[in-house]
mmCIF file of C-alpha atoms and ligand atoms in Angstrom:
data_model
loop_
_atom_site.group_PDB
_atom_site.id
_atom_site.type_symbol
_atom_site.label_atom_id
_atom_site.label_comp_id
_atom_site.label_asym_id
_atom_site.label_seq_id
_atom_site.Cartn_x
_atom_site.Cartn_y
_atom_site.Cartn_z
ATOM 1 C CA MET K 111 80.083 123.604 63.711
ATOM 2 C CA MET K 112 82.047 125.211 66.519
ATOM 3 C CA LYS K 113 85.627 124.010 66.643
ATOM 4 C CA LEU K 114 86.516 122.371 69.958
ATOM 5 C CA THR K 115 89.762 123.408 71.528
ATOM 6 C CA ILE K 116 91.117 120.438 73.435
ATOM 7 C CA PRO K 117 94.421 120.502 75.274
ATOM 8 C CA ASP K 118 96.970 118.113 73.722
ATOM 9 C CA TYR K 119 97.336 116.385 77.053
ATOM 10 C CA ILE K 120 93.655 115.360 76.858
ATOM 11 C CA SER K 121 93.462 114.388 73.187
ATOM 12 C CA SER K 122 96.603 112.253 73.548
ATOM 13 C CA LEU K 123 95.174 110.229 76.467
ATOM 14 C CA LYS K 124 94.554 106.506 75.944
ATOM 15 C CA PRO K 125 91.574 105.188 77.889
ATOM 16 C CA TYR K 126 92.188 102.600 80.622
ATOM 17 C CA LYS K 127 91.342 99.111 79.384
ATOM 18 C CA PRO K 128 89.554 97.178 82.088
ATOM 19 C CA GLY K 129 89.522 93.365 82.308
ATOM 20 C CA LYS K 130 86.866 91.932 80.005
ATOM 21 C CA PRO K 131 83.475 91.467 81.688
ATOM 22 C CA LEU K 132 82.222 87.871 81.627
ATOM 23 C CA GLU K 133 79.010 88.598 79.722
ATOM 24 C CA GLU K 134 80.899 90.379 76.965
ATOM 25 C CA LEU K 135 83.312 87.473 76.526
ATOM 26 C CA GLU K 136 80.541 84.888 76.456
ATOM 27 C CA ARG K 137 78.622 86.901 73.870
ATOM 28 C CA GLU K 138 81.679 87.359 71.663
ATOM 29 C CA TYR K 139 82.875 83.763 71.814
ATOM 30 C CA GLY K 140 79.523 82.006 72.089
ATOM 31 C CA ILE K 141 80.585 80.157 75.254
ATOM 32 C CA SER K 142 79.152 79.822 78.752
ATOM 33 C CA ASP K 143 80.531 79.044 82.215
ATOM 34 C CA SER K 144 83.598 81.141 81.680
ATOM 35 C CA ILE K 145 85.692 82.392 84.593
ATOM 36 C CA LYS K 146 87.358 85.731 85.153
ATOM 37 C CA LEU K 147 90.742 85.965 86.833
ATOM 38 C CA ALA K 148 91.670 89.279 85.253
ATOM 39 C CA SER K 149 90.718 92.110 87.604
ATOM 40 C CA ASN K 150 91.972 90.988 91.014
ATOM 41 C CA GLU K 151 88.435 90.688 92.336
ATOM 42 C CA ASN K 152 87.364 88.637 95.341
ATOM 43 C CA PRO K 153 86.334 85.157 94.125
ATOM 44 C CA LEU K 154 84.146 84.575 97.192
ATOM 45 C CA GLY K 155 81.639 87.201 96.114
ATOM 46 C CA PRO K 156 80.628 90.235 98.165
ATOM 47 C CA SER K 157 80.767 90.316 101.956
ATOM 48 C CA PRO K 158 77.405 88.834 103.131
ATOM 49 C CA ARG K 159 77.084 91.460 105.857
ATOM 50 C CA ALA K 160 77.555 94.169 103.248
ATOM 51 C CA LEU K 161 74.810 92.625 101.112
ATOM 52 C CA ALA K 162 72.401 92.539 104.048
ATOM 53 C CA ALA K 163 73.146 96.174 104.913
ATOM 54 C CA ILE K 164 72.629 97.200 101.289
ATOM 55 C CA ARG K 165 69.247 95.475 101.222
ATOM 56 C CA ASP K 166 68.258 97.417 104.325
ATOM 57 C CA VAL K 167 68.864 100.775 102.702
ATOM 58 C CA LEU K 168 67.224 100.046 99.333
ATOM 59 C CA GLU K 169 63.969 101.556 100.559
ATOM 60 C CA ASN K 170 65.686 104.890 100.966
ATOM 61 C CA LEU K 171 67.021 105.200 97.458
ATOM 62 C CA HIS K 172 64.786 108.193 96.787
ATOM 63 C CA ARG K 173 66.994 110.160 99.228
ATOM 64 C CA TYR K 174 70.397 111.610 98.452
ATOM 65 C CA PRO K 175 73.281 109.900 100.219
ATOM 66 C CA ASP K 176 74.961 111.450 103.242
ATOM 67 C CA GLY K 177 77.384 113.688 101.376
ATOM 68 C CA SER K 178 79.649 113.863 104.419
ATOM 69 C CA GLY K 179 79.850 110.044 104.737
ATOM 70 C CA PHE K 180 79.519 110.535 108.484
ATOM 71 C CA LYS K 181 79.065 106.938 109.639
ATOM 72 C CA LEU K 182 81.542 105.310 107.287
ATOM 73 C CA LYS K 183 84.217 107.925 107.897
ATOM 74 C CA GLY K 184 83.604 107.539 111.642
ATOM 75 C CA LYS K 185 84.108 103.785 111.426
ATOM 76 C CA ILE K 186 87.248 104.127 109.287
ATOM 77 C CA SER K 187 88.735 106.685 111.659
ATOM 78 C CA GLU K 188 88.059 104.407 114.618
ATOM 79 C CA LYS K 189 89.546 101.357 112.884
ATOM 80 C CA PHE K 190 92.713 103.115 111.736
ATOM 81 C CA GLY K 191 93.186 105.452 114.682
ATOM 82 C CA VAL K 192 92.882 108.714 112.743
ATOM 83 C CA ASP K 193 90.541 111.680 112.898
ATOM 84 C CA SER K 194 87.511 111.487 110.600
ATOM 85 C CA ARG K 195 88.534 114.880 109.153
ATOM 86 C CA GLN K 196 91.478 112.982 107.695
ATOM 87 C CA VAL K 197 89.295 110.583 105.713
ATOM 88 C CA VAL K 198 87.939 111.168 102.199
ATOM 89 C CA LEU K 199 85.580 108.682 100.542
ATOM 90 C CA GLY K 200 85.694 107.960 96.828
ATOM 91 C CA ASN K 201 83.649 106.251 94.143
ATOM 92 C CA GLY K 202 86.380 103.613 94.185
ATOM 93 C CA SER K 203 89.910 104.592 95.181
ATOM 94 C CA ASP K 204 90.355 105.503 91.507
ATOM 95 C CA GLU K 205 88.260 108.584 92.101
ATOM 96 C CA ILE K 206 90.501 109.739 94.929
ATOM 97 C CA ILE K 207 93.540 109.482 92.654
ATOM 98 C CA GLY K 208 91.616 111.754 90.285
ATOM 99 C CA MET K 209 90.765 114.210 93.059
ATOM 100 C CA LEU K 210 94.427 114.349 94.067
ATOM 101 C CA THR K 211 95.655 115.030 90.548
ATOM 102 C CA ARG K 212 92.926 117.638 90.012
ATOM 103 C CA ALA K 213 93.548 119.447 93.279
ATOM 104 C CA PHE K 214 97.337 119.392 93.351
ATOM 105 C CA LEU K 215 98.716 119.255 89.822
ATOM 106 C CA GLN K 216 99.099 121.917 87.191
ATOM 107 C CA PRO K 217 100.303 121.593 83.605
ATOM 108 C CA GLY K 218 104.044 120.954 83.575
ATOM 109 C CA ASP K 219 104.259 119.546 87.096
ATOM 110 C CA GLU K 220 106.111 116.256 87.388
ATOM 111 C CA VAL K 221 104.749 113.130 89.007
ATOM 112 C CA ILE K 222 107.089 110.267 89.825
ATOM 113 C CA LEU K 223 105.656 106.818 89.154
ATOM 114 C CA PRO K 224 106.903 103.262 89.394
ATOM 115 C CA ALA K 225 106.791 101.508 86.003
ATOM 116 C CA PRO K 226 105.042 99.263 85.464
ATOM 117 C CA SER K 227 102.394 99.933 88.045
ATOM 118 C CA PHE K 228 98.678 100.707 88.170
ATOM 119 C CA LEU K 229 97.975 102.507 84.901
ATOM 120 C CA MET K 230 95.532 105.053 86.311
ATOM 121 C CA TYR K 231 98.301 107.080 88.007
ATOM 122 C CA ALA K 232 99.741 108.114 84.648
ATOM 123 C CA ILE K 233 96.350 108.594 82.984
ATOM 124 C CA LEU K 234 95.067 110.867 85.748
ATOM 125 C CA ALA K 235 98.344 112.776 86.089
ATOM 126 C CA ARG K 236 98.281 113.417 82.331
ATOM 127 C CA SER K 237 94.652 114.477 82.414
ATOM 128 C CA ALA K 238 95.728 117.304 84.731
ATOM 129 C CA GLY K 239 98.450 118.273 82.245
ATOM 130 C CA ALA K 240 101.182 116.932 84.503
ATOM 131 C CA VAL K 241 104.166 114.955 83.237
ATOM 132 C CA PRO K 242 104.536 111.374 84.478
ATOM 133 C CA VAL K 243 108.162 110.481 85.213
ATOM 134 C CA ASP K 244 108.441 106.696 84.995
ATOM 135 C CA VAL K 245 110.964 104.962 87.218
ATOM 136 C CA PRO K 246 111.474 101.360 86.062
ATOM 137 C CA LEU K 247 111.134 98.632 88.654
ATOM 138 C CA SER K 248 114.293 96.992 89.848
ATOM 139 C CA ALA K 249 114.052 93.182 90.115
ATOM 140 C CA MET K 250 110.252 93.550 89.869
ATOM 141 C CA SER K 251 110.160 95.833 92.975
ATOM 142 C CA LEU K 252 109.771 99.575 93.329
ATOM 143 C CA ASP K 253 113.138 101.265 92.936
ATOM 144 C CA LEU K 254 112.869 103.744 95.800
ATOM 145 C CA ASP K 255 116.418 105.052 95.318
ATOM 146 C CA GLY K 256 115.712 105.555 91.632
ATOM 147 C CA MET K 257 112.517 107.403 92.477
ATOM 148 C CA GLN K 258 114.374 109.657 94.876
ATOM 149 C CA ASP K 259 117.003 110.387 92.195
ATOM 150 C CA ARG K 260 114.337 111.636 89.795
ATOM 151 C CA ILE K 261 113.021 114.345 92.140
ATOM 152 C CA THR K 262 113.440 117.834 90.654
ATOM 153 C CA SER K 263 112.114 121.278 91.519
ATOM 154 C CA LYS K 264 109.093 120.399 89.347
ATOM 155 C CA THR K 265 108.161 117.230 91.239
ATOM 156 C CA ARG K 266 104.812 117.582 92.987
ATOM 157 C CA MET K 267 103.732 114.041 93.734
ATOM 158 C CA ILE K 268 105.155 110.531 94.073
ATOM 159 C CA PHE K 269 103.035 107.411 93.738
ATOM 160 C CA ILE K 270 103.919 104.274 95.670
ATOM 161 C CA CYS K 271 101.904 101.154 94.951
ATOM 162 C CA ASN K 272 102.291 98.788 97.867
ATOM 163 C CA PRO K 273 101.966 95.899 97.074
ATOM 164 C CA ASN K 274 102.657 96.837 93.485
ATOM 165 C CA ASN K 275 100.181 95.969 90.773
ATOM 166 C CA PRO K 276 101.110 93.994 88.621
ATOM 167 C CA THR K 277 104.243 92.514 90.247
ATOM 168 C CA GLY K 278 102.862 91.921 93.763
ATOM 169 C CA THR K 279 106.064 93.061 95.479
ATOM 170 C CA PHE K 280 105.928 94.756 98.876
ATOM 171 C CA ILE K 281 108.123 97.491 100.343
ATOM 172 C CA THR K 282 109.306 96.756 103.850
ATOM 173 C CA ASP K 283 108.682 99.203 106.624
ATOM 174 C CA ARG K 284 112.420 99.861 106.907
ATOM 175 C CA ASP K 285 112.804 100.773 103.245
ATOM 176 C CA PHE K 286 109.699 102.932 103.239
ATOM 177 C CA ARG K 287 110.851 104.840 106.324
ATOM 178 C CA LYS K 288 114.296 105.408 104.789
ATOM 179 C CA PHE K 289 112.658 106.673 101.607
ATOM 180 C CA LEU K 290 110.402 109.106 103.481
ATOM 181 C CA GLU K 291 113.375 110.437 105.415
ATOM 182 C CA SER K 292 115.404 110.967 102.259
ATOM 183 C CA ILE K 293 112.924 113.024 100.218
ATOM 184 C CA PRO K 294 111.795 116.637 100.741
ATOM 185 C CA GLN K 295 109.353 116.706 103.637
ATOM 186 C CA ASP K 296 106.728 118.744 101.818
ATOM 187 C CA LEU K 297 106.575 116.492 98.761
ATOM 188 C CA MET K 298 103.276 114.658 98.529
ATOM 189 C CA VAL K 299 103.564 110.885 98.652
ATOM 190 C CA VAL K 300 100.528 108.843 97.652
ATOM 191 C CA ALA K 301 100.715 105.288 98.963
ATOM 192 C CA ASP K 302 98.167 103.105 97.213
ATOM 193 C CA GLU K 303 97.499 100.119 99.460
ATOM 194 C CA ALA K 304 94.702 98.490 97.436
ATOM 195 C CA TYR K 305 96.123 95.028 98.185
ATOM 196 C CA ILE K 306 97.817 95.503 101.569
ATOM 197 C CA GLU K 307 95.350 93.239 103.373
ATOM 198 C CA PHE K 308 96.792 90.254 101.487
ATOM 199 C CA VAL K 309 100.427 90.742 102.573
ATOM 200 C CA ARG K 310 101.714 87.814 104.607
ATOM 201 C CA GLY K 311 104.202 88.220 107.418
ATOM 202 C CA SER K 312 104.924 90.920 109.916
ATOM 203 C CA GLU K 313 106.405 93.469 107.525
ATOM 204 C CA ALA K 314 103.060 94.801 106.391
ATOM 205 C CA VAL K 315 103.219 98.185 108.086
ATOM 206 C CA SER K 316 100.718 100.571 106.567
ATOM 207 C CA SER K 317 101.797 104.056 105.568
ATOM 208 C CA ILE K 318 98.951 105.305 107.793
ATOM 209 C CA GLU K 319 101.438 104.970 110.667
ATOM 210 C CA TYR K 320 103.672 107.631 109.060
ATOM 211 C CA LEU K 321 100.744 109.907 108.474
ATOM 212 C CA LYS K 322 100.115 109.852 112.198
ATOM 213 C CA SER K 323 103.603 111.230 112.729
ATOM 214 C CA GLY K 324 102.798 114.251 110.584
ATOM 215 C CA ARG K 325 104.021 113.328 107.105
ATOM 216 C CA ARG K 326 102.360 114.802 104.036
ATOM 217 C CA LEU K 327 101.158 111.446 102.905
ATOM 218 C CA VAL K 328 97.968 110.084 101.410
ATOM 219 C CA THR K 329 97.127 106.430 101.959
ATOM 220 C CA LEU K 330 94.594 104.914 99.572
ATOM 221 C CA ARG K 331 92.501 101.872 100.424
ATOM 222 C CA THR K 332 89.692 100.122 98.613
ATOM 223 C CA PHE K 333 86.690 97.925 99.341
ATOM 224 C CA SER K 334 87.022 96.369 95.863
ATOM 225 C CA LYS K 335 89.458 93.595 96.762
ATOM 226 C CA ALA K 336 89.557 92.010 100.238
ATOM 227 C CA TYR K 337 85.993 93.171 100.976
ATOM 228 C CA GLY K 338 84.533 91.907 97.703
ATOM 229 C CA LEU K 339 82.742 95.103 96.689
ATOM 230 C CA ALA K 340 84.340 96.109 93.368
ATOM 231 C CA GLY K 341 80.978 96.678 91.661
ATOM 232 C CA LEU K 342 79.791 98.980 94.420
ATOM 233 C CA ARG K 343 82.606 101.492 93.818
ATOM 234 C CA ILE K 344 83.865 102.589 97.200
ATOM 235 C CA GLY K 345 87.333 103.375 98.468
ATOM 236 C CA PHE K 346 88.887 105.874 100.824
ATOM 237 C CA GLY K 347 91.970 107.936 101.430
ATOM 238 C CA VAL K 348 93.568 108.862 104.751
ATOM 239 C CA MET K 349 95.565 112.093 104.708
ATOM 240 C CA PRO K 350 96.439 115.245 106.675
ATOM 241 C CA PRO K 351 93.270 117.294 107.400
ATOM 242 C CA GLU K 352 94.419 120.186 105.192
ATOM 243 C CA VAL K 353 94.802 117.812 102.220
ATOM 244 C CA ALA K 354 91.349 116.333 102.919
ATOM 245 C CA ASP K 355 89.963 119.854 103.044
ATOM 246 C CA LEU K 356 91.300 120.545 99.543
ATOM 247 C CA LEU K 357 89.985 117.254 98.152
ATOM 248 C CA ASN K 358 86.567 118.050 99.582
ATOM 249 C CA ARG K 359 86.549 121.203 97.448
ATOM 250 C CA VAL K 360 86.968 119.262 94.194
ATOM 251 C CA ARG K 361 84.871 116.276 95.296
ATOM 252 C CA GLN K 362 81.378 115.781 93.894
ATOM 253 C CA PRO K 363 78.998 116.277 96.838
ATOM 254 C CA PHE K 364 77.430 112.777 96.616
ATOM 255 C CA ASN K 365 80.322 110.794 95.166
ATOM 256 C CA ALA K 366 79.940 107.883 97.600
ATOM 257 C CA ASN K 367 76.423 106.558 97.017
ATOM 258 C CA SER K 368 74.160 105.360 99.831
ATOM 259 C CA LEU K 369 74.436 101.644 98.975
ATOM 260 C CA ALA K 370 78.210 101.904 98.874
ATOM 261 C CA GLN K 371 78.372 103.705 102.217
ATOM 262 C CA ALA K 372 76.083 101.145 103.888
ATOM 263 C CA GLY K 373 77.839 98.164 102.300
ATOM 264 C CA ALA K 374 81.326 99.350 103.173
ATOM 265 C CA LEU K 375 80.329 100.140 106.752
ATOM 266 C CA ALA K 376 79.030 96.591 107.240
ATOM 267 C CA ALA K 377 81.961 95.014 105.379
ATOM 268 C CA LEU K 378 84.421 96.546 107.860
ATOM 269 C CA ASP K 379 82.726 94.495 110.592
ATOM 270 C CA ASP K 380 82.530 91.302 108.551
ATOM 271 C CA THR K 381 85.592 89.684 110.062
ATOM 272 C CA ASP K 382 84.424 86.160 109.140
ATOM 273 C CA PHE K 383 84.288 87.049 105.464
ATOM 274 C CA PHE K 384 87.592 88.909 105.663
ATOM 275 C CA LYS K 385 89.363 85.944 107.275
ATOM 276 C CA LYS K 386 87.796 83.511 104.809
ATOM 277 C CA THR K 387 89.006 85.697 101.954
ATOM 278 C CA LEU K 388 92.593 85.790 103.209
ATOM 279 C CA LYS K 389 92.613 82.036 103.786
ATOM 280 C CA LEU K 390 91.262 81.358 100.292
ATOM 281 C CA VAL K 391 93.726 83.729 98.635
ATOM 282 C CA HIS K 392 96.765 82.426 100.511
ATOM 283 C CA SER K 393 95.944 78.753 100.067
ATOM 284 C CA GLY K 394 95.046 79.442 96.412
ATOM 285 C CA LEU K 395 98.382 81.167 95.802
ATOM 286 C CA ASP K 396 100.293 78.285 97.376
ATOM 287 C CA PHE K 397 98.327 75.734 95.387
ATOM 288 C CA LEU K 398 98.869 77.590 92.095
ATOM 289 C CA TYR K 399 102.605 78.021 92.781
ATOM 290 C CA ARG K 400 103.005 74.301 93.559
ATOM 291 C CA SER K 401 101.055 73.327 90.469
ATOM 292 C CA LEU K 402 103.007 75.657 88.182
ATOM 293 C CA ASP K 403 106.253 74.332 89.676
ATOM 294 C CA LYS K 404 105.184 70.817 88.728
ATOM 295 C CA MET K 405 104.301 72.000 85.235
ATOM 296 C CA GLY K 406 107.694 73.704 84.890
ATOM 297 C CA ILE K 407 106.080 77.095 84.310
ATOM 298 C CA GLU K 408 107.840 80.126 85.757
ATOM 299 C CA TYR K 409 105.897 82.663 87.829
ATOM 300 C CA PHE K 410 106.633 85.569 90.099
ATOM 301 C CA PRO K 411 105.466 85.025 93.729
ATOM 302 C CA SER K 412 103.372 87.868 95.049
ATOM 303 C CA GLN K 413 102.124 89.518 98.238
ATOM 304 C CA ALA K 414 98.763 90.358 96.698
ATOM 305 C CA ASN K 415 95.785 88.295 95.446
ATOM 306 C CA PHE K 416 97.285 88.076 91.945
ATOM 307 C CA PHE K 417 100.600 87.136 90.368
ATOM 308 C CA LEU K 418 102.501 87.115 87.098
ATOM 309 C CA VAL K 419 103.074 84.002 85.014
ATOM 310 C CA ASN K 420 105.867 83.889 82.470
ATOM 311 C CA VAL K 421 104.305 82.253 79.420
ATOM 312 C CA ARG K 422 107.496 82.639 77.344
ATOM 313 C CA ARG K 423 105.550 83.613 74.253
ATOM 314 C CA ASN K 424 103.335 86.469 73.131
ATOM 315 C CA ALA K 425 101.044 87.210 76.081
ATOM 316 C CA ASP K 426 98.327 88.731 73.859
ATOM 317 C CA ALA K 427 98.123 85.454 71.942
ATOM 318 C CA VAL K 428 97.972 83.474 75.195
ATOM 319 C CA PHE K 429 95.241 85.815 76.457
ATOM 320 C CA GLU K 430 93.205 85.149 73.264
ATOM 321 C CA ALA K 431 93.758 81.389 73.444
ATOM 322 C CA MET K 432 92.753 81.338 77.138
ATOM 323 C CA LEU K 433 89.598 83.300 76.277
ATOM 324 C CA LYS K 434 88.619 80.527 73.896
ATOM 325 C CA GLU K 435 88.961 78.140 76.837
ATOM 326 C CA GLY K 436 86.610 80.395 78.789
ATOM 327 C CA VAL K 437 89.293 81.755 81.118
ATOM 328 C CA ILE K 438 89.862 85.511 81.218
ATOM 329 C CA VAL K 439 93.376 86.495 82.251
ATOM 330 C CA ARG K 440 95.211 89.771 81.749
ATOM 331 C CA SER K 441 97.948 90.129 79.169
ATOM 332 C CA MET K 442 100.772 92.242 80.544
ATOM 333 C CA SER K 443 101.923 93.532 77.158
ATOM 334 C CA GLU K 444 100.685 97.040 77.831
ATOM 335 C CA TYR K 445 102.478 96.964 81.195
ATOM 336 C CA GLY K 446 105.755 96.305 79.391
ATOM 337 C CA PHE K 447 105.848 92.547 80.039
ATOM 338 C CA PRO K 448 105.034 91.148 76.587
ATOM 339 C CA GLU K 449 105.491 87.526 77.712
ATOM 340 C CA PHE K 450 103.657 87.632 81.041
ATOM 341 C CA ILE K 451 100.047 87.194 81.976
ATOM 342 C CA ARG K 452 98.577 88.231 85.320
ATOM 343 C CA ILE K 453 95.962 86.179 87.074
ATOM 344 C CA ASN K 454 94.229 86.571 90.394
ATOM 345 C CA VAL K 455 93.481 83.663 92.713
ATOM 346 C CA GLY K 456 90.045 82.168 92.099
ATOM 347 C CA LEU K 457 87.935 79.569 93.867
ATOM 348 C CA PRO K 458 89.621 76.138 93.978
ATOM 349 C CA ALA K 459 87.608 74.922 90.949
ATOM 350 C CA GLU K 460 88.530 78.095 89.040
ATOM 351 C CA ASN K 461 92.211 77.612 89.862
ATOM 352 C CA ASP K 462 92.010 74.048 88.504
ATOM 353 C CA ARG K 463 90.269 75.261 85.390
ATOM 354 C CA PHE K 464 92.945 77.917 84.855
ATOM 355 C CA LEU K 465 95.726 75.340 85.167
ATOM 356 C CA GLN K 466 94.045 72.973 82.719
ATOM 357 C CA ALA K 467 93.459 75.754 80.207
ATOM 358 C CA LEU K 468 97.026 76.999 80.551
ATOM 359 C CA ALA K 469 98.444 73.491 80.077
ATOM 360 C CA LYS K 470 96.357 73.134 76.914
ATOM 361 C CA VAL K 471 97.243 76.572 75.565
ATOM 362 C CA LEU K 472 100.976 76.261 76.259
ATOM 363 C CA GLY K 473 100.985 72.689 74.969
HETATM 364 N N1 PMP N 119 94.944 100.819 92.948
HETATM 365 C C1 PMP N 119 95.374 99.675 92.443
HETATM 366 C C2 PMP N 119 96.804 99.314 92.616
HETATM 367 C C3 PMP N 119 94.500 98.829 91.758
HETATM 368 O O1 PMP N 119 94.965 97.702 91.229
HETATM 369 C C4 PMP N 119 93.150 99.199 91.625
HETATM 370 C C5 PMP N 119 92.134 98.354 90.910
HETATM 371 N N2 PMP N 119 92.544 97.560 89.909
HETATM 372 C C6 PMP N 119 92.752 100.415 92.166
HETATM 373 C C7 PMP N 119 93.673 101.200 92.832
HETATM 374 C C8 PMP N 119 91.372 100.943 92.013
HETATM 375 O O2 PMP N 119 90.489 100.297 92.810
HETATM 376 P P1 PMP N 119 89.030 100.850 93.038
HETATM 377 O O3 PMP N 119 88.836 102.071 92.212
HETATM 378 O O4 PMP N 119 88.141 99.730 92.640
HETATM 379 O O5 PMP N 119 88.972 101.162 94.503
#
């Protein structure tokens, strides 16, 4: 048989481990009625307007999608005040991270990452042969000064996760502006704002504002969280037109499928669903915090739809024990927090069920 020659940077990759799907858990453990709080999904379900729009386009599934994403990009550009040539659609925002690493990184290039943060940055940087440079969080927040200090002549890209997954911390506009001013102007900054819709308070300035003033910046957004469309796989990036032009060269021509384009377009107009989602997430967070306070369990308050709970014992074991109670959470051991679990806000009944299971598991 022919010997395969695989670059070391590919054979050494470890695949991303997603949160366990419900059906798989129920099959493995022989249980039913389990709940999943492990992947920061929207507990309300998909946006109803998105569902209706998807139903309307089912009849046309024999046609290829609009490879240019004309309508959806038009709507995004209108909503965010940018030109549609600055918008790139992705099969989830994950795919756009992959397009960025493929288009801009070469073996040996350095990519500065917060650690811990969303694991796909490192996986996709490595898959392009680049070298991830981890900058540990400081007090659970991105250490922007530390990130700046690690810039070398080999640095090609810096990832900012705002709010950060898994800590839920948010960078204020002031700090972000200072950071942008202090780094080389041509260095590419990727600001992943997958959870920005959930930030409370007036400090939630999107990096899109800096893009408008000419920065080489890519802002990533997703329909998987606040819009309830994780299974549809649709996200987008906003960036300078010349960056979009390069991504369009590495992009698969029909990467955003027709159902996803129709669903996302309708979801952007579904303000009722959006408001309901924010209300549910914020009241759910407050309820869970109050309840954990009463139980004497430490947690880390968050600006996203998820947060960390300090279980003060092996998080993998707690994850397993919670599974047996039919509650899927995420152990943070592979994020470097061996005694933390991460949960997202669920429906009120799911939040209750989580608290009961946790009380039982932690004794
Ligand atoms: N960025 C962050 C920070 C995330 O947590 C996630 C999903 N877990 C994504 C990006 C990817 O989202 P999607 O591909 O579903 O758009």
